[in-house]
Every structure is written in structure tokens, then in C-alpha cells.
Amino acid sequence: MKISFANLSVPKAGAIIVGVLEGRKLTASAEAVDKATSGAVMRAIKASSFKGSKNHSLTVMTPGGRVQRIVCVGLGKAKDVDALALQNLGGYIVKTLKAHVAVAQVLVDEIDGCDLKAHEMAAEMALGARLGSYSFNKYKTKKNDHSGDKLKEVKLLTKGSAKAKALYEPQDKVADGVFFTRDLVSEPANVLYPESLAAQAKSLAKLGIKVEVLGKAQMKRLGMGALLGVAQGSVNEPKLVVMQYTGKPKRKGSNPSKADAPVAFVGKGVTFDSGGISIKPSAGMEDMKWDMGGAGVVIGLMKALAGRKAKVNAVGVVGLVENMPSGSAQRPGDVVTSMSGQTIEVLNTDAEGRLVLADALHYTKDRFNPHTMIDLATLTGAIMVALGTHYAGLFSNDDELAWDLVNAGREVGERVWTLPLGPEYDKMINSDIADMQNIGDRWGGSITAAQFLKRFVGDTKWVHLDIAGVTWSKSGKPIAPKGGTGFGVRLLDQWVKHKLEKTA
Ligand code: BES
Ligand code: MN
Ligand code: ZN
């Protein structure tokens, strides 16, 4: 779907979308359109129950004229019209019109009591429209299954359209990253396995990202016994993908190794999690195709950063494995030695994500000495018990970093909630025969998982995001249709933009 911008005027044909505020208060454009149709808009509103509330709309069909339909969308109260509300509105417009018209012309006006200028409003709506237009239909072979694909273009008509376009352009690149993540997360596990996921990551090379893929032999040489133990039951060989994006010019004079240290993003990439020998129940097991969601976000984020030419040095590392039961699979009770040298008693083969991340985190810290390390993982079912599906869980060894991410999440509507770490929880994963075991007891499962990861990050500033509850949406939202959400890409892009690029 195409997004375009043009200067504000009342179109003479096609489908027009105008805003109406709570209490049936017409925006300037709605009034202009009403006038041009001899009051048809207001007559229709008065005859209906439409009041201008959020997530409500009224379609006025105009048979005979060249304007086919006028869609009045509710804006709610002026003071509630903020960036997130406008993004949702953009998504809502797409959802409402996608099966009906080819081109949607959205008239955007300044609103009294709203802090944003018209061109800023248009850029936010454009982003929401783009994000809401996502669909994954490559495996549908019948045309009528694509009825939602009728909408080909959303045109935003606004004062200062050139400024709106310039504001939107980098966000369009971020949306490209979000779409890449959604695509990867949506692919079934027979198509997306470690090797094919690594091949997808390699496609980022055309954006100037350096991509390396480590195979099983290299990982063996590095001593990645924790990651390899998870992979050993599958016929699909594990891969470790390393992506490097250098967007910050080298500083002269200052100690180069310190000033140019990258930020690192690390992702859990379990392309299918059957549980292994500690096998999962069959109901819902298909969900475990998206157990590579953390890796998907890291790959999509690298695409977003490179796409919008962010002034940052970033490393992305994803550990890709398939967790399967077989004659060669890891057994409960096995002891493995991680790359860090620490030994792990694997009491439950279904607590595999932390084993993959243990080696990926240690490798990243060891090789790149990043100033900050952020990992993402669909790590525990327990995080859904704690937070449901509206917040991701955040764990960190640095309070300031944690709050910076909480704030970035609020700004983009990908919300995260802090959860505790502490020695009492750390103790729960001590093992009788090894340095640690990979599960705690029944309680605090997301915290003991995070404590486990903490043992592999040393004193690097670190955040762990447990995204198990937010990676896949069963119902869908205006800017994240049901399926893979891409949650995390916009959050981390925003954090990079505000906290790393501003101080550069
Ligand atoms: N990938 C799962 C966690 C998960 C569950 C993600 C549901 C998304 C939806 C993870 O590997 C897992 O199996 N965790 C276990 C840990 C347990 C064995 C300690 C869990 O949460 O049950
Ligand atoms: Mn598991
Ligand atoms: Zn898993």
C-alpha cells in the first residue's frame, strides 16, 4: 500500500475521509465538504447515532456525484488527539476502508486544543495507516481471500505536505523493519528454520549491514555447549547470526575503542519449540513457530536502523536453533558447559531459550564489549500470567536504562513493565551438581529466567525484555493486525533515536 502527501483541498472525486470531534463538532475540512455537498454530511450525522467518538465512523454514500463516499471518522475529544491516537486513527481508517475503496483521501486539519500541527498529525496518521495495512497472505491461493487488499493508496491532504512527507520518511523505514519482523514471525517452521532464517538476515547486507553466519562447527570451537545442547535433537543445524551496522562516523582524537563501542541487541531465535524431551502438550503447540520472535525483532530493528540511516553503531546477534525431541536430543538432567565456562544442569529441556541466550549474550559481550546489551526473547509463559498480553516484562541491572526504555515504550505504544531481580531469586537456580540449573521452582518463573541470563552478562549494562505475551496478537489492534506484531522494533528504534543519537 502506498502512502502519499498532497496539499489540502476538497477533492472532486473518489473517497474522502474527514474528522469529526466528540459532540458532532466538524473539523474545518468536514465543514468544507459539508458545504460542497449542500449539507449532506451534517444531515447524515444528525440522522445517525454517530457522535464523533473514537473508533466510530459514519459513511455517507453520495450516489450520482463523482465523490463516491464521505467517511466521517470520530476523533474524540480534542485534548485526547495525540500522536498515538492519530496513529490508531490511521490504522482504523485502513481497517474500515481496505475492502471498499482503492484510494483513500484523508483531509487533515489543525485542531484547537491539540498540540500537534497539521503536518505532524498527517505524518502520525500515515505511520498508523502503513502499520495497519500489514497482511501476511502469501500462502492464500484464492483471489477472494484477499478482499482486504483493495486499498492501494492512502493520500494525506494537509497544509505543509512537504514537511509531513519529510517527517514521515524515516518512519516509513521503521515500518519496513516492523513488516520484516512480522513476516519472519508469521512464517511456519517448515519454511523458517535456522538456515533459512539466517538467509533472511543475510538480505540486510544490501543495506550496508555486515552479516556473518556461524555454523555448528564454529560454535563448537567457541565452546557454545548451552546453545548446541538445545539444537542437538533437530535435523536442522543451528546458526548464530552476527549483524553489524556502523552509522556513526569514527571520532578522531578520542580513544577510538571506547567512543565507538556499539550497542548490542541479542535475540532468542528458537524456530520451533516443541519442548524437546520435556515435550509440550499438543494443544497450542503451533504457537511455538513464533518462538524466534526475539530474533525477528533484532533483525527487523537492524533493518529499521540501517534503512533510516541512524547515527549509531549497532550489533545484532541472534541464536537460531530448533528444539526437538529425538534419539539425539538433550535429556533432562544433562550437564552442559557454556561458552562462559559456567556449567548448567538442564532439568527441563523446555527451558531452552535461556540456554541459547546464555551463549549468545556471552559471545556478544566477549567479542564487541558493547556499552549496552539488550536481549529480547519469548522466554516464559509466566510473563503472560503476570502481565497478560499488553505489556512486555523488563528486567535490568541499571535503573536509568530501565526507565529510559519504559519511557520509549510509552511514547510508541509498545509498553514495558519493570520486574525485579535479586539474590533471593538468583539462589533459586543454584544446582546440586553444576554451577546452575536451568529452572527454578514453581514461582516467579520469569524472574528466575532473567536471573539465569544475568549470570552471562557480567557487568555490562543490560536489559532483558520478555516478549512472550506481546509477540503474537490473537485479536489484532488498529496498527497491529492479528498475527505477528513486531513489538520491540519501534520501542528500541525510539530509544536509539532519543538516547543514543541525540548525545552523539
Ligand atoms: N517459548 C517458551 C515460552 C512461551 C510460552 C512463549 C508461551 C510464548 C508463549 C519457553 O521456551 C518455555 O517453554 N518456557 C517454559 C519454561 C519452564 C519449563 C520453566 C514455560 O514458560 O513454561
Ligand atoms: Mn521452551
Ligand atoms: Zn521457547
XYZ file of C-alpha atoms and ligand atoms in Angstrom:
528
model
C 0.000 0.000 0.000
C 1.236 3.412 -0.973
C 1.304 6.436 1.333
C 1.363 9.884 -0.253
C 1.024 13.513 0.772
C -0.532 16.485 -1.009
C -1.707 19.932 -0.101
C -5.113 20.362 1.453
C -8.114 20.931 -0.790
C -11.516 19.305 -1.092
C -11.207 16.504 -3.671
C -13.686 16.475 -6.530
C -13.924 12.692 -6.780
C -13.315 9.393 -5.008
C -13.477 8.590 -1.310
C -12.938 11.357 1.231
C -12.202 10.939 4.924
C -12.792 13.797 7.337
C -12.552 14.103 11.101
C -15.398 14.889 13.487
C -14.813 15.754 17.134
C -16.824 14.492 20.083
C -20.220 16.190 20.183
C -20.607 16.158 16.387
C -18.206 19.054 16.006
C -16.974 19.193 12.410
C -13.315 19.903 11.630
C -12.648 22.669 9.071
C -12.441 20.195 6.214
C -15.542 18.345 7.321
C -17.329 21.671 7.203
C -15.968 22.440 3.728
C -17.098 19.041 2.478
C -20.486 19.557 4.096
C -20.839 22.847 2.260
C -19.758 21.323 -1.078
C -22.479 18.686 -0.682
C -25.203 21.144 0.298
C -25.251 19.935 3.895
C -25.426 16.187 3.165
C -22.755 15.411 5.760
C -24.436 17.128 8.679
C -27.843 15.788 7.664
C -26.473 12.232 7.717
C -24.732 12.766 11.064
C -27.902 14.141 12.619
C -29.903 11.199 11.350
C -27.414 8.708 12.808
C -26.080 7.748 16.243
C -22.553 8.873 15.278
C -21.281 11.390 17.816
C -17.638 11.734 16.822
C -16.259 9.338 19.451
C -13.002 7.489 18.917
C -13.206 4.252 16.922
C -16.551 5.175 15.435
C -17.278 6.327 11.921
C -20.134 7.160 9.620
C -20.035 6.570 5.902
C -22.101 8.916 3.776
C -22.687 7.477 0.315
C -23.149 10.121 -2.332
C -24.696 8.412 -5.335
C -24.635 10.306 -8.582
C -21.726 12.642 -7.855
C -18.095 11.982 -8.608
C -17.353 11.848 -4.891
C -18.442 8.284 -4.071
C -18.390 8.378 -0.329
C -17.528 10.616 2.576
C -16.313 8.855 5.678
C -16.586 10.795 8.911
C -14.172 9.391 11.491
C -14.512 10.125 15.183
C -11.610 11.983 16.796
C -12.967 12.005 20.329
C -12.065 14.985 22.495
C -9.541 17.493 21.116
C -7.267 17.133 24.146
C -7.003 13.384 23.571
C -5.792 13.768 19.995
C -2.099 12.873 20.461
C 0.476 11.004 18.386
C -0.665 7.542 19.431
C -4.345 8.397 18.923
C -3.549 9.642 15.416
C -1.576 6.513 14.570
C -4.505 4.422 15.727
C -6.822 6.571 13.641
C -4.649 5.954 10.579
C -4.883 2.225 11.258
C -8.609 2.478 11.852
C -9.144 4.241 8.517
C -7.282 1.480 6.688
C -9.228 -1.210 8.504
C -12.536 0.494 7.693
C -11.794 1.100 4.023
C -9.453 -1.647 2.887
C -12.166 -3.832 1.405
C -14.089 -0.954 -0.194
C -12.018 1.662 -1.982
C -8.732 1.833 -3.892
C -7.672 5.315 -2.825
C -8.490 6.963 0.492
C -8.098 10.734 0.601
C -7.725 11.836 4.203
C -8.241 15.521 4.936
C -6.131 16.615 7.916
C -6.818 19.844 9.813
C -5.275 21.628 12.729
C -7.457 21.185 15.800
C -7.910 23.690 18.614
C -6.633 22.180 21.832
C -4.306 19.669 20.132
C -0.547 20.249 20.445
C 0.350 18.921 17.030
C 0.500 20.905 13.812
C -1.455 19.609 10.824
C 1.625 18.236 9.049
C 2.688 16.423 12.224
C -0.787 14.947 12.553
C -0.650 13.792 8.939
C 2.726 12.081 9.468
C 1.411 10.198 12.527
C -1.707 9.096 10.657
C 0.445 7.978 7.745
C 2.539 5.767 10.023
C -0.578 4.260 11.580
C -2.106 3.633 8.162
C 1.045 1.910 6.939
C 1.378 -0.261 10.067
C -2.308 -1.133 9.935
C -2.129 -2.160 6.282
C 0.050 -5.194 7.012
C -1.147 -8.614 5.970
C 0.517 -11.992 5.598
C -1.272 -13.766 2.771
C 1.479 -15.385 0.731
C 0.010 -18.838 1.333
C -3.538 -17.920 0.245
C -4.024 -19.096 -3.317
C -7.580 -17.836 -3.908
C -8.168 -14.252 -5.009
C -11.266 -13.641 -2.898
C -9.276 -14.407 0.208
C -7.543 -11.109 -0.490
C -10.625 -8.900 -0.341
C -8.822 -6.724 2.183
C -6.272 -5.803 -0.466
C -8.462 -3.411 -2.429
C -6.989 -0.304 -0.809
C -3.895 0.683 -2.776
C -3.182 4.183 -1.557
C -3.765 6.447 1.408
C -3.343 10.068 0.450
C -2.965 12.590 3.253
C -4.088 16.063 2.330
C -2.613 18.644 4.659
C -1.153 22.081 4.975
C 2.651 21.719 4.817
C 2.523 18.440 2.942
C 6.242 18.556 2.101
C 7.082 18.827 5.810
C 4.691 15.974 6.556
C 6.412 13.810 3.970
C 9.859 14.618 5.373
C 8.689 13.744 8.900
C 7.152 10.500 7.722
C 10.012 9.223 5.567
C 12.235 7.794 8.350
C 9.128 6.307 9.988
C 8.387 4.514 6.728
C 11.795 2.805 7.073
C 10.948 1.830 10.630
C 7.687 0.351 9.339
C 9.737 -1.631 6.793
C 11.610 -3.103 9.759
C 8.370 -3.875 11.607
C 6.989 -5.605 8.494
C 10.134 -7.684 8.128
C 9.770 -8.839 11.746
C 6.068 -9.621 11.232
C 6.862 -11.616 8.090
C 9.525 -13.661 9.871
C 7.334 -14.313 12.900
C 4.421 -15.394 10.680
C 6.378 -17.951 8.645
C 5.730 -21.575 9.577
C 8.605 -23.598 10.996
C 8.871 -25.892 7.959
C 9.817 -22.818 5.924
C 11.685 -20.846 8.573
C 14.400 -22.888 10.293
C 17.848 -21.736 11.416
C 19.459 -21.872 7.972
C 16.603 -20.137 6.135
C 16.227 -17.531 8.881
C 19.959 -16.827 8.620
C 19.489 -16.407 4.859
C 16.780 -13.813 5.550
C 19.168 -11.936 7.836
C 21.786 -12.004 5.079
C 19.450 -9.986 2.876
C 20.286 -6.999 5.116
C 23.725 -6.847 3.510
C 22.206 -4.747 0.722
C 21.522 -2.021 3.301
C 25.193 -1.888 4.251
C 24.937 -4.226 7.233
C 27.785 -6.690 7.644
C 26.260 -10.120 8.199
C 28.195 -13.174 9.397
C 26.691 -16.617 9.913
C 28.418 -19.040 12.275
C 27.683 -22.738 11.794
C 27.730 -25.667 14.163
C 31.466 -26.359 13.785
C 32.417 -22.770 14.597
C 30.109 -22.719 17.602
C 31.652 -25.978 18.780
C 35.100 -24.429 18.544
C 33.878 -21.459 20.583
C 32.558 -23.822 23.236
C 28.873 -22.906 22.955
C 27.711 -26.045 24.730
C 24.495 -24.496 26.044
C 23.171 -23.429 22.633
C 24.393 -26.616 20.921
C 22.718 -28.809 23.527
C 19.317 -27.357 22.594
C 19.967 -27.903 18.902
C 21.229 -31.481 19.104
C 17.814 -33.136 18.762
C 16.994 -31.486 15.455
C 17.993 -32.363 11.910
C 18.184 -28.619 11.257
C 21.605 -27.302 12.182
C 21.861 -24.269 14.461
C 23.221 -20.923 13.295
C 24.438 -17.832 15.062
C 23.976 -14.663 13.027
C 26.008 -11.542 13.712
C 24.891 -8.257 12.119
C 26.954 -5.086 12.333
C 25.682 -1.658 11.381
C 28.077 1.286 11.588
C 26.140 4.516 11.279
C 28.263 6.736 13.494
C 31.362 8.214 11.925
C 34.598 7.367 13.749
C 35.656 10.117 16.126
C 39.151 11.424 15.735
C 41.361 12.074 18.740
C 39.387 10.368 21.487
C 40.117 6.779 22.471
C 38.518 5.079 19.483
C 37.692 1.753 21.119
C 35.598 3.416 23.838
C 33.874 6.165 21.870
C 32.856 3.828 19.082
C 31.621 0.954 21.261
C 28.353 -0.340 19.848
C 25.019 -1.016 21.427
C 24.155 -4.709 21.116
C 20.790 -6.370 20.568
C 20.534 -10.104 21.180
C 17.580 -12.281 20.210
C 16.235 -15.720 21.056
C 15.657 -17.496 17.761
C 14.042 -20.841 18.509
C 12.442 -21.508 15.120
C 10.258 -24.179 16.700
C 9.962 -25.041 20.370
C 8.399 -28.464 20.840
C 9.814 -28.505 24.349
C 12.254 -31.267 23.378
C 12.161 -34.385 25.580
C 10.263 -32.312 28.191
C 7.682 -32.108 25.424
C 4.850 -29.587 25.429
C 1.149 -30.555 25.344
C -0.165 -30.668 21.769
C -2.895 -28.007 22.218
C -1.484 -24.713 21.035
C 1.937 -26.105 20.198
C 1.672 -24.461 16.755
C 2.252 -21.142 18.525
C 5.831 -22.187 19.040
C 6.655 -21.298 15.434
C 6.954 -17.754 16.769
C 9.450 -18.665 19.454
C 12.008 -16.908 17.256
C 10.219 -13.608 17.935
C 13.172 -12.047 19.760
C 15.481 -12.798 16.841
C 12.826 -11.458 14.484
C 12.778 -8.139 16.341
C 16.571 -7.857 16.310
C 16.670 -8.482 12.547
C 13.778 -6.063 11.878
C 15.381 -3.441 14.114
C 18.688 -3.662 12.248
C 16.735 -3.158 9.030
C 14.953 -0.120 10.512
C 18.171 1.486 11.796
C 20.059 0.977 8.547
C 17.013 1.956 6.500
C 16.672 5.329 8.167
C 20.463 5.738 8.371
C 20.512 6.087 12.152
C 23.667 7.682 13.535
C 24.552 4.776 15.778
C 26.814 1.762 15.856
C 24.715 -1.307 16.500
C 25.375 -5.018 16.648
C 22.620 -7.619 16.340
C 23.229 -11.214 17.404
C 20.633 -13.963 17.094
C 20.946 -17.571 18.245
C 18.966 -19.814 15.906
C 18.021 -23.359 16.887
C 15.140 -25.799 16.645
C 14.158 -27.543 19.898
C 13.052 -31.076 19.000
C 12.725 -34.459 20.724
C 14.633 -37.305 19.082
C 17.151 -40.055 19.773
C 19.895 -37.465 19.736
C 18.032 -34.879 21.811
C 19.283 -33.491 25.087
C 17.919 -35.334 28.163
C 16.586 -33.811 31.382
C 19.476 -33.970 33.828
C 22.212 -33.456 31.213
C 25.007 -31.083 32.208
C 26.410 -28.728 29.562
C 29.294 -26.272 29.609
C 28.508 -22.811 28.260
C 30.967 -20.629 26.342
C 31.481 -18.597 29.515
C 32.829 -21.728 31.205
C 29.880 -21.944 33.599
C 28.172 -25.338 33.759
C 24.404 -25.849 33.582
C 22.256 -28.751 34.693
C 19.389 -28.950 32.189
C 16.491 -30.058 34.372
C 13.861 -29.154 31.802
C 14.601 -29.197 28.078
C 11.674 -26.809 27.524
C 13.541 -24.015 29.337
C 15.725 -23.767 26.235
C 15.633 -20.074 25.367
C 17.860 -19.123 28.286
C 20.381 -21.774 27.183
C 20.539 -20.260 23.710
C 20.812 -16.731 25.094
C 23.484 -17.703 27.638
C 25.944 -18.346 24.831
C 24.680 -15.558 22.555
C 24.986 -12.981 25.358
C 28.428 -14.122 26.449
C 29.680 -14.180 22.863
C 28.351 -10.667 22.206
C 29.880 -9.210 25.357
C 33.173 -11.008 24.789
C 33.585 -10.015 21.140
C 32.120 -6.494 20.987
C 32.385 -5.090 24.505
C 29.121 -3.157 23.919
C 28.233 -0.168 26.109
C 24.726 -1.598 26.494
C 23.251 -5.011 25.757
C 19.521 -5.556 25.255
C 18.078 -9.002 24.720
C 14.605 -9.926 23.548
C 13.025 -13.327 23.994
C 9.689 -15.107 24.035
C 11.143 -16.599 27.169
C 8.404 -17.623 29.598
C 4.715 -18.438 29.738
C 4.865 -16.973 33.251
C 5.243 -13.439 31.882
C 1.761 -13.809 30.371
C 0.414 -14.891 33.746
C 1.951 -11.748 35.265
C 1.285 -9.093 32.614
C -1.183 -10.562 30.143
C -0.711 -9.558 26.536
C -0.471 -5.759 26.837
C 2.957 -5.207 28.385
C 6.320 -6.865 27.912
C 8.344 -7.657 31.035
C 11.561 -5.730 31.587
C 14.498 -6.782 33.750
C 17.687 -4.761 34.104
C 20.841 -4.266 36.136
C 20.655 -0.493 35.518
C 17.698 1.602 36.723
C 18.281 4.579 34.442
C 18.433 2.383 31.357
C 15.292 0.580 32.508
C 13.306 3.811 32.855
C 14.582 5.127 29.540
C 13.092 2.041 27.907
C 9.845 2.320 29.863
C 9.516 5.880 28.550
C 10.373 4.974 24.971
C 7.705 2.283 25.188
C 5.101 4.776 26.377
C 5.953 7.100 23.512
C 5.398 4.496 20.793
C 2.679 2.467 22.489
C 4.839 -0.642 22.977
C 4.623 -0.699 26.731
C 7.016 -2.468 29.080
C 6.763 -3.019 32.834
C 9.700 -3.447 35.168
C 10.011 -6.585 37.269
C 12.561 -7.275 39.996
C 15.836 -9.148 40.156
C 17.590 -10.048 43.380
C 19.799 -12.501 45.251
C 16.788 -14.372 46.677
C 15.764 -15.271 43.134
C 19.301 -15.934 41.991
C 19.659 -18.587 44.696
C 16.706 -20.476 43.250
C 18.735 -21.579 40.228
C 21.752 -22.961 42.088
C 22.268 -26.624 41.186
C 23.400 -29.504 43.392
C 25.878 -30.779 40.816
C 26.667 -27.867 38.447
C 27.084 -24.088 38.627
C 23.391 -23.593 37.963
C 20.219 -25.335 36.800
C 18.004 -24.050 34.019
C 14.761 -23.808 36.032
C 13.722 -22.564 39.465
C 10.730 -23.847 41.391
C 7.072 -23.210 40.608
C 7.041 -19.480 41.404
C 8.456 -16.378 39.783
C 9.313 -18.218 36.577
C 10.004 -15.086 34.534
C 12.316 -13.738 37.230
C 14.372 -16.897 37.652
C 14.725 -16.991 33.857
C 16.034 -13.413 33.898
C 18.369 -14.240 36.812
C 19.761 -17.043 34.683
C 20.539 -14.638 31.823
C 22.103 -12.178 34.264
C 24.791 -14.746 35.019
C 26.075 -14.308 31.458
C 26.241 -10.537 31.042
C 29.000 -9.679 33.560
C 28.905 -6.003 34.439
C 27.694 -4.827 31.033
C 24.635 -2.552 31.258
C 21.854 -4.896 30.308
C 18.130 -5.153 29.734
C 16.130 -8.307 29.159
C 12.709 -7.986 27.544
C 10.412 -10.983 27.926
C 8.115 -10.554 24.927
C 6.219 -13.862 25.119
C 2.911 -12.063 25.751
C 3.179 -9.382 23.088
C 4.818 -11.029 20.072
C 1.633 -12.516 18.651
C -1.831 -10.986 18.746
C -4.850 -13.295 18.541
C -7.304 -10.414 18.129
C -5.422 -7.558 16.460
C -5.258 -3.804 17.001
C -5.605 -0.880 14.561
C -1.858 -0.638 13.925
C -1.017 -4.301 14.529
C -3.414 -6.622 12.726
C -3.772 -10.078 14.242
C -0.682 -12.268 13.967
C 2.906 -11.179 14.458
C 3.026 -7.711 15.994
C 6.685 -6.725 15.557
C 6.561 -5.435 19.159
C 10.014 -4.186 20.111
C 11.193 -2.719 16.813
C 9.595 0.680 17.331
C 10.378 0.677 21.052
C 14.098 0.128 20.513
C 14.252 2.388 17.474
C 12.744 5.179 19.590
C 15.190 4.532 22.424
C 18.132 4.637 19.993
C 16.810 7.840 18.440
C 16.332 9.662 21.747
C 19.085 8.264 23.918
C 21.943 7.303 21.593
C 21.655 9.570 18.560
C 20.862 12.786 20.427
C 24.041 12.585 22.502
C 26.201 11.591 19.543
N 8.998 -20.498 24.395
C 8.544 -20.845 25.688
C 7.797 -19.703 26.388
C 6.497 -19.290 25.748
C 5.298 -19.841 26.158
C 6.483 -18.315 24.771
C 4.123 -19.441 25.574
C 5.292 -17.913 24.207
C 4.107 -18.471 24.601
C 9.722 -21.240 26.574
O 10.774 -21.855 25.901
C 9.217 -22.225 27.558
O 8.847 -23.285 27.175
N 9.227 -21.837 28.831
C 8.757 -22.666 29.857
C 9.752 -22.602 30.989
C 9.552 -23.648 32.040
C 9.870 -25.024 31.506
C 10.452 -23.340 33.218
C 7.394 -22.130 30.307
O 7.199 -20.925 30.309
O 6.534 -22.961 30.606
Mn 10.506 -23.940 25.734
Zn 10.955 -21.391 23.923
